[in-house]
Coordinates of C-alpha atoms and ligand atoms in Angstrom, one line a residue:
M1 CA -4.0 32.2 -15.3
A2 CA -2.3 29.0 -13.8
N3 CA -3.9 26.4 -12.3
T4 CA -7.1 26.8 -14.4
I5 CA -9.5 23.6 -14.8
P6 CA -9.5 23.1 -18.3
P7 CA -13.2 23.8 -20.1
G8 CA -15.7 20.5 -19.1
A9 CA -13.4 19.5 -16.6
G10 CA -15.8 20.8 -13.9
D11 CA -18.5 18.4 -15.5
F12 CA -16.6 15.5 -14.4
M13 CA -16.3 16.1 -10.7
A14 CA -20.3 16.1 -10.4
P15 CA -19.5 12.6 -10.6
L16 CA -16.8 12.0 -8.3
D17 CA -19.1 13.9 -6.1
Q18 CA -21.8 11.2 -6.9
M19 CA -18.8 8.5 -6.2
L20 CA -18.1 10.3 -2.4
H21 CA -21.7 11.2 -1.3
P22 CA -24.2 8.6 -2.9
Y23 CA -26.1 9.0 0.9
R24 CA -27.3 12.5 1.1
E25 CA -30.8 11.4 0.8
Q26 CA -30.9 7.8 2.8
F27 CA -28.6 9.6 5.5
P28 CA -28.9 13.5 5.1
P29 CA -25.6 15.4 6.3
Q30 CA -25.0 16.3 10.3
A31 CA -23.2 19.8 10.4
T32 CA -23.7 20.3 13.7
L33 CA -23.9 18.2 16.8
P34 CA -27.0 16.9 18.2
T35 CA -28.2 18.6 21.0
E36 CA -29.4 16.1 22.7
G37 CA -26.8 12.6 22.0
V38 CA -28.9 10.4 18.9
D39 CA -29.9 6.7 21.0
R40 CA -27.4 4.4 20.3
E41 CA -28.6 2.3 18.9
A42 CA -30.4 4.3 16.5
V43 CA -26.5 5.3 15.1
L44 CA -25.7 2.0 15.5
E45 CA -28.7 0.6 13.1
Q46 CA -27.4 4.0 10.8
I47 CA -24.1 2.4 10.7
R48 CA -25.3 -1.5 10.2
A49 CA -26.8 -0.5 7.2
L50 CA -23.9 1.4 5.8
S51 CA -21.5 -1.2 6.5
E52 CA -24.3 -4.1 4.9
I53 CA -24.1 -1.6 1.6
E54 CA -20.8 -1.5 1.3
Q55 CA -19.8 -4.9 2.4
S56 CA -21.4 -6.2 -1.0
R57 CA -18.6 -5.5 -3.1
W58 CA -15.6 -6.1 -1.4
K59 CA -16.8 -9.2 0.3
Q60 CA -18.0 -11.1 -2.9
G61 CA -14.5 -10.6 -4.0
Y62 CA -14.9 -7.5 -7.0
A63 CA -12.3 -5.4 -5.1
S64 CA -8.4 -5.2 -6.3
G65 CA -6.9 -5.4 -2.4
S66 CA -8.6 -3.4 -0.1
V67 CA -9.6 -6.4 2.1
Y68 CA -6.8 -8.7 2.4
H69 CA -8.7 -12.1 4.0
G70 CA -12.3 -10.7 5.0
D71 CA -14.1 -14.3 6.2
D72 CA -16.6 -13.6 8.7
E73 CA -14.3 -15.8 11.5
H74 CA -11.2 -14.3 11.1
I75 CA -12.7 -10.5 10.8
E76 CA -14.9 -11.6 14.2
F77 CA -11.5 -12.4 15.5
L78 CA -9.5 -9.6 14.7
N79 CA -12.8 -7.7 15.9
R80 CA -12.8 -9.1 19.8
V81 CA -9.0 -8.8 20.5
Y82 CA -9.8 -5.1 19.2
A83 CA -13.1 -4.9 21.6
L84 CA -10.4 -6.2 24.7
Q85 CA -7.9 -3.5 24.0
S86 CA -9.6 -0.6 22.1
Q87 CA -8.6 1.8 25.3
A88 CA -4.9 1.4 25.0
N89 CA -2.4 3.5 23.8
Q90 CA 0.8 2.9 23.1
L91 CA 1.9 6.6 24.7
H92 CA 1.1 5.4 27.8
A93 CA 3.2 2.0 27.7
D94 CA 3.5 2.8 32.0
L95 CA -0.5 1.8 31.7
W96 CA -0.9 -0.5 29.0
P97 CA 2.9 -2.5 29.2
S98 CA 1.1 -5.0 26.9
A99 CA 1.8 -2.4 23.8
A100 CA 5.1 -3.1 23.9
K101 CA 5.3 -6.9 24.4
F102 CA 2.4 -6.6 20.8
E103 CA 5.2 -4.2 19.2
G104 CA 8.1 -5.7 19.7
E105 CA 6.9 -9.1 19.2
I106 CA 5.7 -8.2 15.9
V107 CA 8.2 -6.6 14.8
A108 CA 10.8 -9.9 15.7
M109 CA 8.7 -11.8 14.1
T110 CA 7.9 -9.4 10.7
A111 CA 12.2 -9.4 11.0
H112 CA 12.9 -13.0 10.8
M113 CA 10.0 -14.2 8.3
L114 CA 12.5 -11.0 6.3
G115 CA 15.6 -12.4 6.2
A116 CA 16.8 -10.9 10.1
G117 CA 18.3 -14.5 11.2
Q118 CA 20.2 -14.9 8.7
T119 CA 22.8 -11.3 8.8
T120 CA 25.5 -11.5 10.1
A121 CA 24.6 -9.7 13.3
P122 CA 21.6 -11.5 15.3
F123 CA 18.1 -9.7 16.0
G124 CA 18.3 -7.6 19.4
S125 CA 22.2 -6.9 18.8
P126 CA 22.4 -3.4 17.6
E127 CA 24.3 -4.0 14.4
G128 CA 21.2 -7.0 13.9
V129 CA 17.9 -6.0 12.3
C130 CA 15.4 -3.7 14.4
G131 CA 12.4 -2.0 13.7
A132 CA 8.9 -0.4 14.6
V133 CA 5.3 -0.8 14.2
S134 CA 3.8 1.9 12.2
S135 CA 0.5 3.2 10.5
G136 CA 0.4 2.0 7.2
G137 CA 2.8 1.5 4.3
S138 CA 3.2 5.4 3.7
E139 CA 4.1 6.1 7.4
S140 CA 6.6 2.8 7.2
I141 CA 8.4 5.0 4.4
L142 CA 7.9 8.0 5.6
L143 CA 10.3 7.2 8.7
A144 CA 12.6 5.4 7.1
M145 CA 13.0 8.5 4.8
K146 CA 13.5 10.6 7.6
A147 CA 15.3 8.3 9.3
Y148 CA 18.1 8.9 6.2
R149 CA 17.5 12.3 6.0
D150 CA 19.2 13.0 9.5
W151 CA 21.1 10.1 9.5
A152 CA 22.9 11.4 6.6
R153 CA 22.9 15.1 7.7
D154 CA 24.7 13.9 11.2
K155 CA 27.2 11.4 9.4
K156 CA 28.0 12.8 5.7
G157 CA 26.9 16.5 6.2
I158 CA 24.7 15.9 3.5
T159 CA 22.5 19.1 3.8
K160 CA 20.9 18.7 0.2
P161 CA 19.1 15.0 0.7
E162 CA 18.8 13.3 -2.8
L163 CA 16.8 9.7 -2.9
V164 CA 16.9 7.6 -6.1
V165 CA 13.2 6.1 -6.6
P166 CA 12.5 3.7 -9.6
D167 CA 9.5 4.7 -11.3
S168 CA 7.7 1.9 -10.1
A169 CA 8.1 2.9 -6.5
H170 CA 4.8 3.6 -4.1
A171 CA 3.9 8.1 -4.9
A172 CA 4.6 8.0 -0.3
F173 CA 8.6 8.0 -1.7
H174 CA 7.4 10.9 -3.2
K175 CA 5.6 12.2 -0.2
A176 CA 8.6 11.6 1.9
G177 CA 10.0 14.0 -0.3
E178 CA 8.0 16.6 0.1
Y179 CA 7.6 17.0 3.4
F180 CA 11.3 16.5 4.0
N181 CA 13.0 18.5 1.5
I182 CA 14.7 15.5 0.1
R183 CA 14.8 15.8 -3.8
V184 CA 13.4 12.7 -5.4
N185 CA 15.6 11.5 -8.4
V186 CA 13.7 9.3 -10.6
T187 CA 14.8 6.4 -13.0
P188 CA 13.3 4.4 -15.2
L189 CA 12.0 1.2 -16.1
D190 CA 14.0 -1.7 -18.1
E191 CA 11.6 -3.5 -20.5
Q192 CA 10.5 -5.7 -18.1
F193 CA 8.9 -2.7 -15.7
R194 CA 12.0 -3.4 -12.9
A195 CA 14.4 -0.8 -12.0
D196 CA 17.5 0.0 -14.3
V197 CA 20.0 -0.5 -12.5
S198 CA 22.3 1.2 -14.7
A199 CA 20.1 4.7 -14.9
V200 CA 19.5 3.8 -10.5
E201 CA 24.0 4.2 -10.6
D202 CA 24.4 6.8 -12.1
A203 CA 21.5 8.9 -10.7
I204 CA 23.8 8.6 -7.7
N205 CA 25.4 11.3 -6.7
E206 CA 27.3 13.0 -3.3
N207 CA 24.5 13.5 -1.7
T208 CA 22.5 10.3 -2.5
I209 CA 21.2 9.1 1.2
A210 CA 19.5 6.3 -0.2
I211 CA 18.0 4.1 -2.9
V212 CA 14.6 2.2 -3.2
G213 CA 14.0 -1.1 -4.4
S214 CA 10.3 -2.8 -4.2
A215 CA 9.6 -6.4 -3.5
V216 CA 6.9 -5.9 -5.2
N217 CA 6.2 -2.7 -6.3
F218 CA 2.4 -1.5 -6.6
P219 CA 2.0 -0.9 -10.4
Y220 CA 3.0 -4.0 -12.5
G221 CA 3.6 -6.1 -9.2
T222 CA 7.0 -6.9 -10.3
I223 CA 10.3 -7.2 -8.6
D224 CA 13.6 -5.0 -9.1
P225 CA 17.5 -6.3 -9.6
L226 CA 17.5 -5.9 -5.8
E227 CA 20.6 -8.3 -5.7
E228 CA 22.3 -5.8 -8.1
M229 CA 21.3 -2.8 -6.1
S230 CA 22.1 -4.6 -3.3
E231 CA 25.5 -4.9 -4.4
L232 CA 25.4 -0.9 -6.0
A233 CA 24.1 0.3 -2.6
Q234 CA 27.6 -1.5 -1.0
R235 CA 29.8 -0.3 -3.6
R236 CA 28.7 3.4 -3.6
G237 CA 27.9 3.6 0.2
V238 CA 24.6 3.7 0.5
G239 CA 21.4 3.0 2.0
M240 CA 18.9 0.8 0.1
H241 CA 15.5 0.4 1.2
V242 CA 13.8 -2.8 0.0
D243 CA 9.7 -1.6 -0.2
A244 CA 7.8 -5.0 0.9
C245 CA 4.8 -3.6 2.3
L246 CA 2.7 -5.3 -0.3
G247 CA 5.1 -8.3 -1.0
G248 CA 6.4 -9.0 2.5
F249 CA 3.8 -11.7 4.1
F250 CA 3.5 -12.8 0.5
L251 CA 6.8 -13.7 -0.9
P252 CA 8.4 -15.6 1.7
W253 CA 5.2 -18.1 1.5
V254 CA 5.5 -18.3 -2.8
E255 CA 9.5 -18.9 -1.8
K256 CA 8.4 -21.7 0.6
L257 CA 6.2 -23.5 -1.4
G258 CA 8.9 -24.2 -3.8
H259 CA 8.5 -20.7 -6.2
E260 CA 11.5 -19.4 -7.7
V261 CA 11.9 -15.9 -6.0
P262 CA 14.6 -13.7 -5.9
K263 CA 16.5 -12.9 -2.7
F264 CA 14.4 -9.5 -1.4
D265 CA 15.3 -8.8 1.9
F266 CA 17.8 -8.4 5.0
R267 CA 19.6 -11.9 3.0
L268 CA 21.0 -9.1 0.7
P269 CA 24.2 -7.5 2.8
G270 CA 23.3 -4.6 1.0
V271 CA 19.8 -4.0 2.3
T272 CA 19.5 -1.1 5.2
S273 CA 16.1 -1.1 5.8
M274 CA 12.3 -2.6 4.6
S275 CA 8.8 -1.5 4.9
C276 CA 6.5 -4.2 5.1
D277 CA 3.2 -4.3 6.1
T278 CA 0.9 -6.1 8.3
H279 CA -2.3 -4.7 7.1
K280 CA -2.2 -6.4 3.6
Y281 CA -0.7 -9.8 3.1
G282 CA -0.3 -10.2 6.6
Y283 CA -4.0 -10.1 7.5
A284 CA -4.2 -7.5 10.0
A285 CA -7.3 -4.8 10.5
K286 CA -6.0 -1.5 8.8
G287 CA -3.8 0.8 10.5
T288 CA -0.8 -1.2 10.8
S289 CA 2.4 -1.9 9.3
V290 CA 6.7 -2.4 10.1
V291 CA 9.8 -0.6 9.2
L292 CA 12.6 -2.3 9.5
Y293 CA 16.6 -1.3 9.7
R294 CA 19.7 -2.8 9.8
G295 CA 21.2 -1.8 13.5
M296 CA 19.9 -0.1 15.9
E297 CA 21.7 3.6 15.0
L298 CA 19.3 4.2 12.0
R299 CA 16.0 3.6 13.7
R300 CA 17.5 6.2 16.2
Y301 CA 17.0 9.0 13.7
Q302 CA 13.7 8.0 13.4
Y303 CA 13.1 8.7 16.5
F304 CA 12.0 11.8 18.7
T305 CA 12.6 13.2 21.9
I306 CA 12.3 16.1 23.9
A307 CA 13.8 17.3 27.0
D308 CA 12.3 20.7 28.1
W309 CA 8.9 20.5 27.2
P310 CA 6.4 21.9 30.4
G311 CA 4.4 19.3 29.3
G312 CA 7.1 16.4 31.0
L313 CA 10.1 14.3 28.9
Y314 CA 8.6 13.3 25.8
Y315 CA 9.3 10.7 23.7
S316 CA 7.6 9.1 20.3
P317 CA 9.1 6.6 18.0
T318 CA 6.6 7.3 15.1
F319 CA 4.8 10.2 13.6
S320 CA 1.5 10.0 16.2
G321 CA 1.7 11.1 19.5
S322 CA -1.4 8.9 21.2
R323 CA -1.9 5.4 19.3
P324 CA -4.4 3.1 19.3
G325 CA -3.5 0.1 20.9
G326 CA -6.1 -2.2 19.8
L327 CA -4.8 -2.1 16.3
S328 CA -1.2 -2.9 17.7
A329 CA -3.5 -6.1 19.8
A330 CA -5.3 -7.0 16.8
C331 CA -2.2 -6.9 14.3
W332 CA -0.6 -9.4 17.1
A333 CA -3.2 -11.8 16.8
A334 CA -3.6 -11.7 13.5
L335 CA 0.1 -12.8 12.6
M336 CA -0.2 -15.6 15.7
S337 CA -3.3 -16.6 15.1
M338 CA -2.2 -17.2 11.3
G339 CA 1.2 -18.4 11.7
E340 CA 3.3 -19.9 9.3
K341 CA 1.1 -22.6 8.6
G342 CA -2.0 -20.2 7.9
Y343 CA 0.1 -18.3 5.9
L344 CA 1.6 -20.8 3.2
E345 CA -2.1 -21.6 2.9
A346 CA -3.5 -18.9 2.2
T347 CA -0.6 -17.8 -0.6
R348 CA -1.0 -20.8 -2.0
R349 CA -4.9 -20.2 -2.0
I350 CA -4.3 -16.9 -3.7
L351 CA -1.6 -18.3 -6.3
E352 CA -4.2 -20.6 -7.6
A353 CA -6.9 -17.5 -8.1
V354 CA -3.3 -15.7 -9.5
K355 CA -3.6 -18.2 -12.1
I356 CA -6.9 -18.5 -12.9
M357 CA -7.4 -14.7 -13.5
R358 CA -3.6 -13.9 -15.1
G359 CA -3.8 -17.2 -17.2
G360 CA -7.9 -15.2 -18.4
V361 CA -6.4 -12.1 -18.8
E362 CA -3.0 -13.3 -20.9
Q363 CA -6.2 -15.8 -23.1
I364 CA -7.6 -12.6 -23.9
E365 CA -6.9 -11.3 -27.7
G366 CA -5.7 -7.5 -27.6
L367 CA -4.7 -7.7 -23.7
R368 CA -0.7 -8.2 -22.5
V369 CA 0.3 -8.3 -19.3
L370 CA 3.1 -6.0 -18.1
G371 CA 6.8 -7.5 -17.5
K372 CA 6.8 -10.8 -15.4
P373 CA 4.8 -10.3 -11.6
I374 CA 4.7 -13.0 -9.1
G375 CA 1.4 -12.0 -7.7
V376 CA -0.2 -9.0 -8.0
F377 CA -0.2 -7.7 -12.3
A378 CA -1.3 -5.6 -14.4
F379 CA -2.0 -5.4 -17.9
A380 CA -2.8 -3.0 -20.8
A381 CA -4.7 -3.0 -24.1
E382 CA -2.8 -2.8 -27.4
E383 CA -6.2 -1.3 -29.3
L384 CA -8.8 -1.0 -26.7
D385 CA -9.2 2.2 -24.4
I386 CA -8.0 -0.1 -21.4
Y387 CA -9.8 2.6 -19.5
Q388 CA -13.3 2.2 -21.2
V389 CA -12.7 -1.8 -20.4
M390 CA -12.1 -0.5 -16.2
D391 CA -15.4 1.0 -17.3
Q392 CA -17.0 -1.9 -18.6
M393 CA -15.9 -3.9 -15.4
S394 CA -17.0 -1.6 -13.0
A395 CA -20.3 -1.7 -14.8
R396 CA -19.5 -5.3 -13.3
R397 CA -19.1 -4.5 -10.3
W398 CA -15.6 -4.6 -10.6
A399 CA -13.5 -1.8 -8.7
L400 CA -10.2 -2.4 -10.2
T401 CA -7.3 0.6 -10.7
G402 CA -5.9 2.3 -13.3
L403 CA -2.3 3.0 -14.5
Q404 CA -1.3 6.2 -16.1
R405 CA 2.6 4.7 -17.5
P406 CA 1.2 2.7 -19.8
P407 CA -2.6 3.1 -19.3
A408 CA -3.1 -0.1 -18.2
L409 CA -5.1 -1.7 -15.5
H410 CA -3.9 -3.4 -11.6
V411 CA -4.9 -5.7 -9.9
S412 CA -4.4 -7.2 -6.3
P413 CA -5.4 -10.4 -5.7
T414 CA -6.7 -11.2 -2.4
L415 CA -8.0 -14.1 -0.3
R416 CA -11.5 -12.5 -1.7
H417 CA -11.0 -13.6 -4.4
T418 CA -9.9 -17.2 -3.8
Q419 CA -13.8 -17.9 -3.0
P420 CA -15.2 -20.4 -5.2
G421 CA -16.2 -19.2 -8.6
V422 CA -14.8 -15.5 -7.9
A423 CA -11.3 -15.7 -10.5
E424 CA -13.5 -17.2 -13.3
R425 CA -16.4 -14.6 -12.6
F426 CA -13.2 -12.0 -12.9
V427 CA -12.3 -14.2 -15.9
E428 CA -15.7 -13.8 -17.5
D429 CA -16.4 -10.1 -16.8
L430 CA -13.0 -9.4 -18.2
N431 CA -14.4 -11.4 -21.8
E432 CA -17.5 -9.4 -21.3
S433 CA -16.1 -6.1 -20.9
V434 CA -13.2 -6.2 -23.8
A435 CA -15.8 -7.2 -26.4
F436 CA -18.2 -4.6 -25.7
V437 CA -15.4 -1.9 -25.7
R438 CA -14.6 -3.3 -29.4
E439 CA -18.4 -3.2 -30.2
H440 CA -19.2 0.4 -29.0
P441 CA -15.1 2.0 -29.0
N442 CA -17.2 5.2 -28.1
A443 CA -19.1 5.2 -25.2
E444 CA -19.9 7.9 -23.3
G445 CA -19.9 8.3 -19.7
G446 CA -17.7 6.8 -16.6
M447 CA -14.3 6.9 -15.6
A448 CA -12.4 6.9 -19.0
P449 CA -12.9 10.6 -20.0
I450 CA -11.4 11.5 -17.0
Y451 CA -8.8 9.7 -17.2
G452 CA -8.3 10.5 -20.6
L453 CA -7.8 14.3 -20.1
A454 CA -5.8 14.0 -17.1
A455 CA -3.3 12.1 -18.9
S456 CA -4.0 14.5 -22.1
I457 CA -3.0 17.9 -19.8
P458 CA 0.6 18.7 -20.8
D459 CA 0.3 21.3 -17.5
R460 CA 0.4 18.9 -15.0
S461 CA -0.4 22.0 -12.5
I462 CA -3.7 21.6 -13.7
V463 CA -3.9 17.6 -12.3
H464 CA -2.6 18.6 -9.6
E465 CA -5.2 21.4 -8.9
M466 CA -8.0 18.6 -10.4
L467 CA -6.8 15.8 -7.4
R468 CA -6.8 19.1 -4.7
Q469 CA -10.8 19.7 -5.9
L470 CA -11.2 15.7 -5.4
M471 CA -9.9 16.1 -1.5
D472 CA -12.2 19.2 -1.1
L473 CA -14.9 17.7 -2.6
Y474 CA -14.4 14.7 -0.2
Y475 CA -14.4 16.9 3.0
S476 CA -17.7 18.6 1.5
L477 CA -21.2 17.1 2.7
Ligands
LIG1 C1 4.5 -1.5 -2.7 C2 3.4 -0.2 -1.8 N1 4.4 0.6 -1.0 C3 3.8 1.5 -0.2 C4 2.4 1.2 0.3 C5 1.5 2.1 0.9 O1 0.4 1.6 1.8 P1 -0.3 2.5 2.6 O2 -1.4 2.4 1.6 O3 -0.7 1.6 3.3 O4 0.2 3.6 3.2 C6 1.5 0.1 -0.9 C7 0.0 0.4 -0.6 O5 -0.5 -0.3 -1.7 C8 2.6 -0.4 -1.9 O6 1.4 -1.6 -2.7

C-alpha cells in the first residue's frame, strides 16, 4: 500500500508529540470556549509562565537564528510601538494612513540598502526599484514567483511556467511551484556549495520565467555566483530573483566593515527581484519582510484587484486581506532606531561570534565546514553520525538545525551569540558532544534515528506522509 509508514516509525511520533505538547499536565488543554470569560490576570499568568519557560533557552543564546536581536530594551521598545498601533490594519489605509507611511519607508530604506540608488533608473521612477512589505520571507518569495508567472503569461505567452532553482534555494520556491503551478527545475551545486552556473544555463528553456540565486542560502550560508548569473539572466532574457531573506540586512554591513563581499543586489543589472527579511537581521519583530522589484511593471503582477464585488471596490497588494499594522509600525521603528551605525555595530559583533564559533568547529578533528560561508554556516562530520552530535548538543540545550544533503548541522549566529561567553560555550559543548559520540557511537534515542530513517526511505512519499502526520500532531491537543 502506498504511503505506508514503515514499522517502527510510529514510535518516533512519541518524542515529537512530547516536543510539541510538553504542557499537557501543567496546563490542561482547553477544547471549548470557557463559559465565563477567564479573569484577565489569570490569562496573563498562564502566558507569563509559558513565556518564562521558553525564554530561558533562546535568551541565553542556545538557538540558531530564531531570535536575531533579543535584548530586553530592544524588545520592550518594539512592544511599546506595537501596543500603540495594535488596532491598525493596512486594509483600512483611510483610517490608518500611517501604515502607508511606515510601509513605503520600510521598502525605500531596504531598497536603498540593496543598491536601489545605484541603478540606471532612480528609486521611485517607473523603472526604478520598488517593493512591498509582506509577512515573512516565504510570502516575499511566493509573491515574487506569482508576479513572474503572471508577467510571463501576459508578456511572453508562457502558459507552462518554469523556474530554475539551485539545490540550496529555500523550500519556499518549491512551495511557490506547488501553489502556483510552476515547474521547479532544481540544479546542482558546485563543490563550494554554490549554484553551478553552467547547470543553471542548461536548465533554462523557452518556458523559464526566472532563475534564482541566494545571498546567503539557508543551508550552507554561501553566496551563489550572482554576477555570472546576472549576466546569464540578461543574455537569456529571463527574470532573476535574489533571495536575500537571510543576508539582506547582514551582507551590506559586512561589506561596509571592509570585508570582501561579492555584489549580490540591484547593483547587478540582471537582478529583477529580491526578498529581504526585516524580521531576521533587520531586528524587527516576527511577521515582516520586504519583496523588491526592478520596475513597477513587475510589481503590478503581484497585486490583486476586483472591480465588481458587491462588497465594494477591493484591492490588496499581498496575500492577506487584513494585516497587522502594529507589526509594520514596529518594523519601521526597528529600522529607524538601529540606523546604519546600529546595523554596523551589530554585524561587527556577530562576525566576532562567527569567528569563534566557526573557528571552533574548524579546530575539531573530523568536522568540516561546508563551502566558504560569511555568517551562517554548516558543518559535516567525516566518521561520526552528525545527527548524534546534534542530539548531544540538544542535551546541552542547543537547538541546531539538521541538514540532509550532506548530513550536516546548520548554525545561524545572531546577537544572542555575542553575549559574553556564549560563542565559547558553543565550542566547548561541541567538543564535548563530539567526544561523547566518538565514545558512544551506538547511543539510542533522540532525533538521530528519525533523521536516519527519513534518509533511508527511498520512497519519499512516505517521508511526505510522516511530515503531514507531524503537522496533524501540531494541531492535536
Ligand atoms: C534564505 C532564506 N529564504 C527564505 C526564508 C523563509 O523565511 P520565513 O521563514 O520568514 O518565511 C528563510 C528562512 O530562514 C531563509 O533563510
